mmCIF file of C-alpha atoms and ligand atoms in Angstrom:
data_model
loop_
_atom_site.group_PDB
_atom_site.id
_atom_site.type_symbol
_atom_site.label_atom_id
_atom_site.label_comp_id
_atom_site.label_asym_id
_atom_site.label_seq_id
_atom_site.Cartn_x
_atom_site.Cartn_y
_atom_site.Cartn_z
ATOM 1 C CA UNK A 1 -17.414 13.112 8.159
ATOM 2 C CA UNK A 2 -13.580 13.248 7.986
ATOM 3 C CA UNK A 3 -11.079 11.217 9.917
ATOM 4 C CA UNK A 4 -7.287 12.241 11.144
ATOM 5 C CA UNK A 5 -7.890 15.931 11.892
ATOM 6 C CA UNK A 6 -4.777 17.748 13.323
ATOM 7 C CA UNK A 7 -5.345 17.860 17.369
ATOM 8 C CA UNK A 8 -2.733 21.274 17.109
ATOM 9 C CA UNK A 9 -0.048 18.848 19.130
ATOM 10 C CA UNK A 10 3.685 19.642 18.150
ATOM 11 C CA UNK A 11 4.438 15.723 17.752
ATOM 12 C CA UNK A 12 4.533 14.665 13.364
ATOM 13 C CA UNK A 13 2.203 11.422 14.272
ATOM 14 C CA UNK A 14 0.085 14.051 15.074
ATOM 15 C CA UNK A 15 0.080 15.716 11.526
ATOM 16 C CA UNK A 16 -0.176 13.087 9.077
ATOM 17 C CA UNK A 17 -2.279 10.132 8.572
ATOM 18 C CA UNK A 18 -0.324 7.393 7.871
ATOM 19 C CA UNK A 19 -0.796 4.730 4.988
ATOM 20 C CA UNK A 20 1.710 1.998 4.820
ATOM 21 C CA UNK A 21 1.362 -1.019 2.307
ATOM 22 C CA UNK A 22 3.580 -3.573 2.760
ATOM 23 C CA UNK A 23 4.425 -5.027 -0.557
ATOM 24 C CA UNK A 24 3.837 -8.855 -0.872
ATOM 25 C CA UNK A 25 7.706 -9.251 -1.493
ATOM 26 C CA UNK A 26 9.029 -8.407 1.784
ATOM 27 C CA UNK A 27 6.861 -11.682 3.225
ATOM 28 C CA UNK A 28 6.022 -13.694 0.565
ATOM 29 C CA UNK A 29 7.618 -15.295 -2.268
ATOM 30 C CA UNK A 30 5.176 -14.836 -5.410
ATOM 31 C CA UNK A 31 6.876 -18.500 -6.730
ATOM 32 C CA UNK A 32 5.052 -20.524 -4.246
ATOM 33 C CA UNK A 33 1.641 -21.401 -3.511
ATOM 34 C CA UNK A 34 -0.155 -19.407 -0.715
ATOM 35 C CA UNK A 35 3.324 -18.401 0.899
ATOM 36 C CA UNK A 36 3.739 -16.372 3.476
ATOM 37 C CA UNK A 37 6.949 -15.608 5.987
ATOM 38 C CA UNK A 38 5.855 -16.065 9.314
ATOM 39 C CA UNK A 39 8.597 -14.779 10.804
ATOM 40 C CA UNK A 40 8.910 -11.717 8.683
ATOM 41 C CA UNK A 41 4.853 -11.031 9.343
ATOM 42 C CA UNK A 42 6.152 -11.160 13.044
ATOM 43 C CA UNK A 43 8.719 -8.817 12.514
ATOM 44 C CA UNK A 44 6.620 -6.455 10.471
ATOM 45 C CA UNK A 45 3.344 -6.715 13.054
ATOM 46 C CA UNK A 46 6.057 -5.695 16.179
ATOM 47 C CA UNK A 47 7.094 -2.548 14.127
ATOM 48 C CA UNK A 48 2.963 -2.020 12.640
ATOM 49 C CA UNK A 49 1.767 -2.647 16.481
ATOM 50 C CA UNK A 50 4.717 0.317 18.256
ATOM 51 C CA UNK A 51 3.130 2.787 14.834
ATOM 52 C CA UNK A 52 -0.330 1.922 15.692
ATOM 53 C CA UNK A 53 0.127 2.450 19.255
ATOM 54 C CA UNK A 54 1.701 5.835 19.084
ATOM 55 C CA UNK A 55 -0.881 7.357 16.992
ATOM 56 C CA UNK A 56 -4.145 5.333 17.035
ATOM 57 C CA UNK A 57 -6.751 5.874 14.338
ATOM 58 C CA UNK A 58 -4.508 7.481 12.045
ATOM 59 C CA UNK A 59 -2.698 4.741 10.645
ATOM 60 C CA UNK A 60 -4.156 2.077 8.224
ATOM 61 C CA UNK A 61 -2.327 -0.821 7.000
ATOM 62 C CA UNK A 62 -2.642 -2.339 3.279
ATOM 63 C CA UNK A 63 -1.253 -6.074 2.714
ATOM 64 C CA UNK A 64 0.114 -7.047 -0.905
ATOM 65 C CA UNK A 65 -0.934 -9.800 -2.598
ATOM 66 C CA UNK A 66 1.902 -11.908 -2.332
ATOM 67 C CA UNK A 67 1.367 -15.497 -3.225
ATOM 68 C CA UNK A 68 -1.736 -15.952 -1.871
ATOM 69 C CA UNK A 69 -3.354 -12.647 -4.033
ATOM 70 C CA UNK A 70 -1.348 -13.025 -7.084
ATOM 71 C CA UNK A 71 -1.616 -16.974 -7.467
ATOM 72 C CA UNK A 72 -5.568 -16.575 -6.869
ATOM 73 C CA UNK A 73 -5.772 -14.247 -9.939
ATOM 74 C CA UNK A 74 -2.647 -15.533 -12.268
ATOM 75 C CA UNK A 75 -4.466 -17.843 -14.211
ATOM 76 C CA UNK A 76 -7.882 -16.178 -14.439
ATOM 77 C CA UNK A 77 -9.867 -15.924 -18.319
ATOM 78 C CA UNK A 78 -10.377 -13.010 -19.439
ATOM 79 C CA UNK A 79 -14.460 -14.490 -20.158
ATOM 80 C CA UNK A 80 -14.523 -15.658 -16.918
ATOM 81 C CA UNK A 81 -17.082 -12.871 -15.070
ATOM 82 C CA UNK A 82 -16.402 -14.406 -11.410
ATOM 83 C CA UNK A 83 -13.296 -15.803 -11.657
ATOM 84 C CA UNK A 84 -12.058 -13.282 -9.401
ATOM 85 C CA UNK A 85 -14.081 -14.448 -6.527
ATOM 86 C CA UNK A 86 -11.136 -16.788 -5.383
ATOM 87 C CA UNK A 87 -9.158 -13.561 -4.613
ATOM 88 C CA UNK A 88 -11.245 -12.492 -1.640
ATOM 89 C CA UNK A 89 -11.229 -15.901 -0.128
ATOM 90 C CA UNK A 90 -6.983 -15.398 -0.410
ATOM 91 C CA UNK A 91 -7.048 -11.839 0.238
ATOM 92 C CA UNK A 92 -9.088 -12.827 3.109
ATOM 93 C CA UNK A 93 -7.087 -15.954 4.502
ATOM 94 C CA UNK A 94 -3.769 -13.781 4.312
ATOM 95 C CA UNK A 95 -5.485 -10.536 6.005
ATOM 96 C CA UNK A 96 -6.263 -12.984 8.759
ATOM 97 C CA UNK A 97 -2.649 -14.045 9.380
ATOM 98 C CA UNK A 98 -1.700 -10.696 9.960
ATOM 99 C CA UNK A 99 -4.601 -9.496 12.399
ATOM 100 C CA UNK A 100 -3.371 -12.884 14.182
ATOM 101 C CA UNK A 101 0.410 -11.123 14.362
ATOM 102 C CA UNK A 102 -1.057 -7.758 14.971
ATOM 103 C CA UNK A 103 -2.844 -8.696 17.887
ATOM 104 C CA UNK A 104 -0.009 -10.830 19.372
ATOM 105 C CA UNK A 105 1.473 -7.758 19.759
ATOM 106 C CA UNK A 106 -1.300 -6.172 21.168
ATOM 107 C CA UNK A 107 -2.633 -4.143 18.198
ATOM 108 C CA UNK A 108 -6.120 -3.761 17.796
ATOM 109 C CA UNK A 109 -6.563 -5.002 14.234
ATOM 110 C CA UNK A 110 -9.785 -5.274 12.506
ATOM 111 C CA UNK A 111 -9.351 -6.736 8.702
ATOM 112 C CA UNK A 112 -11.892 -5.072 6.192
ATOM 113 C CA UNK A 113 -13.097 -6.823 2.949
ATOM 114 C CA UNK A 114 -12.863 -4.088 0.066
ATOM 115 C CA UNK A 115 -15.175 -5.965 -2.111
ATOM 116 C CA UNK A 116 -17.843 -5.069 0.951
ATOM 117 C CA UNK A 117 -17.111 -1.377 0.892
ATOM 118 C CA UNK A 118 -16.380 -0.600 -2.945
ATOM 119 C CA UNK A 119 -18.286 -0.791 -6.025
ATOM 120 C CA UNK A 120 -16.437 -0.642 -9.447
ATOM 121 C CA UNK A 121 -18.775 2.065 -11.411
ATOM 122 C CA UNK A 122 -18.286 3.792 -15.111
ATOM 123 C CA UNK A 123 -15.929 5.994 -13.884
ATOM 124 C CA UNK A 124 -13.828 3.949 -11.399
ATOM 125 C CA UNK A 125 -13.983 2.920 -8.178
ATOM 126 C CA UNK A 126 -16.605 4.062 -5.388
ATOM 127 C CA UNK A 127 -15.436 3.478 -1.871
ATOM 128 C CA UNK A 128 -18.193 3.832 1.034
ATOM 129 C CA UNK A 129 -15.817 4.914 3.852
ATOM 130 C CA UNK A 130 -18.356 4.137 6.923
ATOM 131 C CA UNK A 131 -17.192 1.349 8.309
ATOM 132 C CA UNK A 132 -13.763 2.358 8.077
ATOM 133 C CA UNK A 133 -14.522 5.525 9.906
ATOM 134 C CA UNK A 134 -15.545 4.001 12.710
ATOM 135 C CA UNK A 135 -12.572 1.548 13.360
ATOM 136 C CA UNK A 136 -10.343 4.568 12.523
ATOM 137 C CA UNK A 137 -12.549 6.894 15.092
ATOM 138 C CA UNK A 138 -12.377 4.238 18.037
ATOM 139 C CA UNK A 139 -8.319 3.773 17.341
ATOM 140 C CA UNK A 140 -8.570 0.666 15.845
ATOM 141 C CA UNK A 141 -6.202 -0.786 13.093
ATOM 142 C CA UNK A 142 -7.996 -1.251 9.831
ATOM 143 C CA UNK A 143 -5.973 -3.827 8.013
ATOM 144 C CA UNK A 144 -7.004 -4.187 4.001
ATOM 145 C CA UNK A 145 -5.936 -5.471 0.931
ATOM 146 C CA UNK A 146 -6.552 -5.299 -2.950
ATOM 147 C CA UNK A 147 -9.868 -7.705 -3.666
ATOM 148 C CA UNK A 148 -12.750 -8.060 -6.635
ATOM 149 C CA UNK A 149 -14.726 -5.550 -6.974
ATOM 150 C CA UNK A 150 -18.508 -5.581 -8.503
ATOM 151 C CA UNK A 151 -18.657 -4.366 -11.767
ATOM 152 C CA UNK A 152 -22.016 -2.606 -12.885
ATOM 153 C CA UNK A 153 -22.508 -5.371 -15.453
ATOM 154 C CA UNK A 154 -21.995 -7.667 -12.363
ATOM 155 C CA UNK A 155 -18.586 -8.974 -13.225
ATOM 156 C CA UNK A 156 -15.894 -9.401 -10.456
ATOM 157 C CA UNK A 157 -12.550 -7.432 -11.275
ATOM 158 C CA UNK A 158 -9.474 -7.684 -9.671
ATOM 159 C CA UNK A 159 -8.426 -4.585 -7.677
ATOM 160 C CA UNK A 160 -4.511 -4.541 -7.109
ATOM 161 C CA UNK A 161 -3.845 -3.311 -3.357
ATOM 162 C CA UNK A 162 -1.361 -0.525 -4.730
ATOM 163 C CA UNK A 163 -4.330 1.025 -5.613
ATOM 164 C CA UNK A 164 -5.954 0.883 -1.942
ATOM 165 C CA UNK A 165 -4.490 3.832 -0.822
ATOM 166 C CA UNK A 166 -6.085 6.097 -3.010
ATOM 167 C CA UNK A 167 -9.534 5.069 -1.984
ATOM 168 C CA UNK A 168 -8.919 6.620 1.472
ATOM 169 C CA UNK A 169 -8.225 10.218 0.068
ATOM 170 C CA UNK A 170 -11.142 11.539 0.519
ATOM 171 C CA UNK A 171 -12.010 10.966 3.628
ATOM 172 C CA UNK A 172 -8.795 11.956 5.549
ATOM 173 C CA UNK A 173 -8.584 15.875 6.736
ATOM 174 C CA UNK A 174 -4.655 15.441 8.206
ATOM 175 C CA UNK A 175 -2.130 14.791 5.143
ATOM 176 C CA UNK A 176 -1.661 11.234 3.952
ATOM 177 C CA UNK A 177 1.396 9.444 3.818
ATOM 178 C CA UNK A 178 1.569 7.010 1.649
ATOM 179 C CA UNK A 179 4.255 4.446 2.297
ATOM 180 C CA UNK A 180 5.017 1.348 0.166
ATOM 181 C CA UNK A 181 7.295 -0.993 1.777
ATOM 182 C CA UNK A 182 8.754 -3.310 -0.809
ATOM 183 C CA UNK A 183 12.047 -5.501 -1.692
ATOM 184 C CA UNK A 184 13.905 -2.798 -3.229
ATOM 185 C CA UNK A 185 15.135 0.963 -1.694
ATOM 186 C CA UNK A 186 12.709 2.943 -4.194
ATOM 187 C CA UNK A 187 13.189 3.434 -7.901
ATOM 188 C CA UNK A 188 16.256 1.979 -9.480
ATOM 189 C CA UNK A 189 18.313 3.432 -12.277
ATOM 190 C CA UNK A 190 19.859 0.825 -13.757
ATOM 191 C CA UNK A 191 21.171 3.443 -16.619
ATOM 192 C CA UNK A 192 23.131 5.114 -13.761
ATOM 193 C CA UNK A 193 25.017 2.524 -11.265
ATOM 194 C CA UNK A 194 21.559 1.473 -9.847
ATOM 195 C CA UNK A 195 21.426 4.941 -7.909
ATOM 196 C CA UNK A 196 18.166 5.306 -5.723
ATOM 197 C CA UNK A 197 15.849 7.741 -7.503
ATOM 198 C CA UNK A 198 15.042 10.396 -4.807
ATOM 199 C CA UNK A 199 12.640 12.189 -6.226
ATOM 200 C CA UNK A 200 9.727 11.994 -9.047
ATOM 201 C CA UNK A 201 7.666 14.852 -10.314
ATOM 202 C CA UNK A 202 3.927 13.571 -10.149
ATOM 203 C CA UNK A 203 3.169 16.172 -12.921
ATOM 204 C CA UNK A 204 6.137 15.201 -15.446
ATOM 205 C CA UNK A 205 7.134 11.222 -14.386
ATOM 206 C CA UNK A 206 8.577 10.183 -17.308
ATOM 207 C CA UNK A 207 12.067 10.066 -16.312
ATOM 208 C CA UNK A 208 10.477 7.655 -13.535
ATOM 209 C CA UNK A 209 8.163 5.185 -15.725
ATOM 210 C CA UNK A 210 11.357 4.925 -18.335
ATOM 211 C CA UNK A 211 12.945 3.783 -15.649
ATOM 212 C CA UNK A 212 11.227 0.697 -14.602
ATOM 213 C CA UNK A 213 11.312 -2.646 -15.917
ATOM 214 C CA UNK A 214 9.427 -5.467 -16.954
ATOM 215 C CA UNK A 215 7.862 -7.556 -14.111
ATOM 216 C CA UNK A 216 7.621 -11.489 -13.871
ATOM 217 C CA UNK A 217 4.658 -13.139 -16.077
ATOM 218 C CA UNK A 218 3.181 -14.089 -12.143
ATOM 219 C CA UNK A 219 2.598 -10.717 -10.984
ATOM 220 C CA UNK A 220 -0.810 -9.518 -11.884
ATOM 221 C CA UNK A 221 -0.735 -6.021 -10.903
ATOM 222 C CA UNK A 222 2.665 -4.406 -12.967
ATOM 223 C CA UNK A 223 5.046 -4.345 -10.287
ATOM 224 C CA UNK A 224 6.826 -1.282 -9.582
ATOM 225 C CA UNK A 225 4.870 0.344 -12.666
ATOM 226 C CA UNK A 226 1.920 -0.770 -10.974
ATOM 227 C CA UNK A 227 3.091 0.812 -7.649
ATOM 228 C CA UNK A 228 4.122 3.867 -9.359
ATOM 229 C CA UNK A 229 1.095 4.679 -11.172
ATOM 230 C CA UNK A 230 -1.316 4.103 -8.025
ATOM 231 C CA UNK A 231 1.144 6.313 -5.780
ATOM 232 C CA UNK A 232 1.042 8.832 -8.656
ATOM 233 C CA UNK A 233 -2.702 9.138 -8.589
ATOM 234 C CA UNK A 234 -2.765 9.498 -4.980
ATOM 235 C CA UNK A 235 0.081 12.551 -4.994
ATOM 236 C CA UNK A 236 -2.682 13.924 -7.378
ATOM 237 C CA UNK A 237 -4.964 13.575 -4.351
ATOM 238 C CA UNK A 238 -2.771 15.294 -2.470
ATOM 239 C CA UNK A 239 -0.445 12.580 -0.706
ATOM 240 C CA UNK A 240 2.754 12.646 -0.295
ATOM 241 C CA UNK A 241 4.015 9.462 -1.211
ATOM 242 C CA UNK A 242 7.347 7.398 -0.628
ATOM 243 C CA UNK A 243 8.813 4.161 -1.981
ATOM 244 C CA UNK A 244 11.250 2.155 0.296
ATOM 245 C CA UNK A 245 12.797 -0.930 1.019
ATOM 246 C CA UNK A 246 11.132 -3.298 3.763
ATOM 247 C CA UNK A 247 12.585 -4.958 6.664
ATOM 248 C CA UNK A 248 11.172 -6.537 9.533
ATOM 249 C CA UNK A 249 13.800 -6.945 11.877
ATOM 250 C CA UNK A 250 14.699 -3.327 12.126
ATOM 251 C CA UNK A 251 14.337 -1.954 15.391
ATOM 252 C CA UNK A 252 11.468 0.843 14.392
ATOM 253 C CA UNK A 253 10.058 2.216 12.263
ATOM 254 C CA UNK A 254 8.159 5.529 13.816
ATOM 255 C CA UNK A 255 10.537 7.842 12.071
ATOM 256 C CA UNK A 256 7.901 6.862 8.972
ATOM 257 C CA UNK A 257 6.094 9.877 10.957
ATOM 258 C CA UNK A 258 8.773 12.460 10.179
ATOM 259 C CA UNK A 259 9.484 13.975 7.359
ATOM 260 C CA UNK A 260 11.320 11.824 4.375
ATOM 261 C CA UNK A 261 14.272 14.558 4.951
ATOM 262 C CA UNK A 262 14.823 13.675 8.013
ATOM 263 C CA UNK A 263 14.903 10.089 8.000
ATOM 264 C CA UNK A 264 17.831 7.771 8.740
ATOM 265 C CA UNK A 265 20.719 8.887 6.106
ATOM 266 C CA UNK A 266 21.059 4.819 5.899
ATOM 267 C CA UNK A 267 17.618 4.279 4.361
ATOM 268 C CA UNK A 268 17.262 4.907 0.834
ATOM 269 C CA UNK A 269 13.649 5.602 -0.830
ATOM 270 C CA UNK A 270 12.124 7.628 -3.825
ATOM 271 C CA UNK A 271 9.388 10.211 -3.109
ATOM 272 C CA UNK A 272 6.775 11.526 -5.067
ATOM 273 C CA UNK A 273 5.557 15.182 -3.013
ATOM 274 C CA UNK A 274 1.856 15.765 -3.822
ATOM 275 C CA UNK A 275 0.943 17.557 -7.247
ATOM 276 C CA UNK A 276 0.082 21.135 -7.247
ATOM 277 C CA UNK A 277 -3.777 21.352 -6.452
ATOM 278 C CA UNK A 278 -4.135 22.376 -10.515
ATOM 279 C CA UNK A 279 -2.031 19.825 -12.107
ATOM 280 C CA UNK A 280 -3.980 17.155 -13.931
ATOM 281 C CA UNK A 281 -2.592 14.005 -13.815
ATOM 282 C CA UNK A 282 -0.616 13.272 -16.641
ATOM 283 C CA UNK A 283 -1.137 10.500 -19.642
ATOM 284 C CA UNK A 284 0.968 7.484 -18.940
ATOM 285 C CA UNK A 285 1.931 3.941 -20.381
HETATM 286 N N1 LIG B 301 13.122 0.780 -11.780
HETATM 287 C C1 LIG B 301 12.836 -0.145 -10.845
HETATM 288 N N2 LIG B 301 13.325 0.004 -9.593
HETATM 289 C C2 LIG B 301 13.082 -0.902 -8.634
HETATM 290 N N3 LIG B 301 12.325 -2.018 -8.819
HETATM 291 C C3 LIG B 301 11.802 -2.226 -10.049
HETATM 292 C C4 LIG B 301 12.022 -1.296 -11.102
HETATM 293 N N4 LIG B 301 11.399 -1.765 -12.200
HETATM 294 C C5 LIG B 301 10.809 -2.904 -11.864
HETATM 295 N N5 LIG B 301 11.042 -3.209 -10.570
HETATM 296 C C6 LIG B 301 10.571 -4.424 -9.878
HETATM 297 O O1 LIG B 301 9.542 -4.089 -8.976
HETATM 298 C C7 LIG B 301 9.593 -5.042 -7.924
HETATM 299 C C8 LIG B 301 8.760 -4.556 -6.755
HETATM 300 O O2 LIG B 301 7.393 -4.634 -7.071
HETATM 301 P P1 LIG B 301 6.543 -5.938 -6.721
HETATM 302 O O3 LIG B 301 5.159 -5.735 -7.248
HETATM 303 O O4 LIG B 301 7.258 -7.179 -7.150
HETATM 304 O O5 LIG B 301 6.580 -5.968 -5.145
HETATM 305 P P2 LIG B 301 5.432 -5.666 -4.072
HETATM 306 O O6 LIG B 301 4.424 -4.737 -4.628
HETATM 307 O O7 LIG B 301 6.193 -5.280 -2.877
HETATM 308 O O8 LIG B 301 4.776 -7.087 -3.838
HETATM 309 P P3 LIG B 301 3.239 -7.509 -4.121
HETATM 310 O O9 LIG B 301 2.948 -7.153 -5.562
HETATM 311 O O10 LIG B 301 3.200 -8.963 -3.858
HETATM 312 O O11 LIG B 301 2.403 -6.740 -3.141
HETATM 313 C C9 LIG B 301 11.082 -5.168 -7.661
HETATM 314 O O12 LIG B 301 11.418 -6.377 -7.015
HETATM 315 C C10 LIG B 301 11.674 -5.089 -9.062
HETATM 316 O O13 LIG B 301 11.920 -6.357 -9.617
HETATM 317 MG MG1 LIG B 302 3.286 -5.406 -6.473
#
């Protein structure tokens, strides 16, 4: 079963399916322990709740870690096989502050526990879409996060939320969007007066990668190379994928529907269009 399929309506919420992650920086500050901006969440759930409302079902929302994902997993041993329980307990607690914001404002948000609906198998991970299906098919907002996942030699590992996204490829029939709302405008150039990146190949990003920079010792999933790497291997799904800055007290955010191109001029962000259906995805790191 597929989700999203284009109704033939002229409006662009009609067209895409809609994935927007917003990064634990924009409403949480990685330093402190289980940290989150209530007033920013509030922000963000008012702008979430007007998106889901417009086109219901095809939207899904993925949380970052933040303090409460990265501090669960900072300090982890590498020969410790469960360790990475505590992260669905955080994941968990901080999904549950937002479905409290979301339905404040009257959206129907359902949180989803990834380690329930994904195995981590030789080959990666295996996502069982059914239950998110259904909350997607009755217009509900599925709200999810990075988690452990079950290893096949039982071990928990820690599955970054940039990397959410990707899972849903294969169910959607409309064209994802990926968008990943973060504390900077997209992908900096610091060689070149900290211009805005606008756009990176997915089949040649090394300009891109050389570009970003070393992340604190606290964040446990890379960053922006993080970010760029799972957005990469979803343009190689067939997303199209944008970077941009986040901010919750702007008035809306539906023109996330349109095309990048025809966005506010004011707002700044890097895209990544989706590889050509041959392309393999290239070697990084
Ligand atoms: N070339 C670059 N351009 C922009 N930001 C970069 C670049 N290289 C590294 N970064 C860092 O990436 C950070 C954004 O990624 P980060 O993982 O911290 O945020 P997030 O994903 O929004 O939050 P979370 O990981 O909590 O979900 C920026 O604050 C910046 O310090
Ligand atoms: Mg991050």
């Amino acid at each position: 079963m597929t989700i999203g399929c284009v109704n033939g309506s002229a409006n662009r919420a009609d067209q895409v399916f809609l994935i927007l992650k917003i990064g634990g920086s924009v409403f949480s500050d990685k330093e402190r322990d289980r940290h989150v901006d209530q007033e920013a969440i509030r922000g963000f759930a008012r702008l979430v709740a007007e998106l889901s409302r417009r086109a219901p079902g095809r939207i899904a929302l993925v949380v970052g870690g933040g303090s409460f994902g990265h501090g669960a997993v900072r300090h982890l041993h590498a020969d410790d096989r469960v360790g990475a329980l505590k992260l669905t307990e955080a994941a968990f607690a901080q999904k549950w502050i937002w479905t409290e914001a979301l339905r404040d404002e009257g959206a129907p948000a359902v949180p989803l526990q990834l380690t329930a609906m994904c195995t981590l198998d030789r080959d990666g991970p295996v996502f069982s879409g059914a239950v998110l299906e259904r909350v997607l098919a009755l217009g509900l907002l599925p709200v999810l996060s990075g988690d452990c996942l079950i290893a096949t030699d039982g071990a928990l590992r820690v599955y970054g939320s940039d990397r959410v996204p990707q899972l849903l490829m294969g169910m959607l029939a409309a064209p994802a969007r990926v968008v990943a709302l973060t504390d900077v405008p997209g992908i900096i150039d610091r060689s070149a007066d900290d211009s805005v990146l606008r756009e990176v190949d997915p089949d040649d990003p090394r300009e891109a990668l050389e570009r970003v920079w070393k992340t604190s010792a606290g964040d446990a999933t890379q960053g922006m190379e993080g970010k760029l790497q799972a957005l990469l291997e979803c343009a190689h799904l067939g997303a199209e994928c944008v970077v941009t800055k986040g901010d919750p007290t702007v008035e809306s955010l539906m023109f996330l529907y349109d095309e990048p191109d025809d966005w506010p001029a004011a707002i700044g962000f890097t895209r990544i269009k989706p590889s050509s259906p041959d392309a393999a995805l290239p070697p990084t790191g």
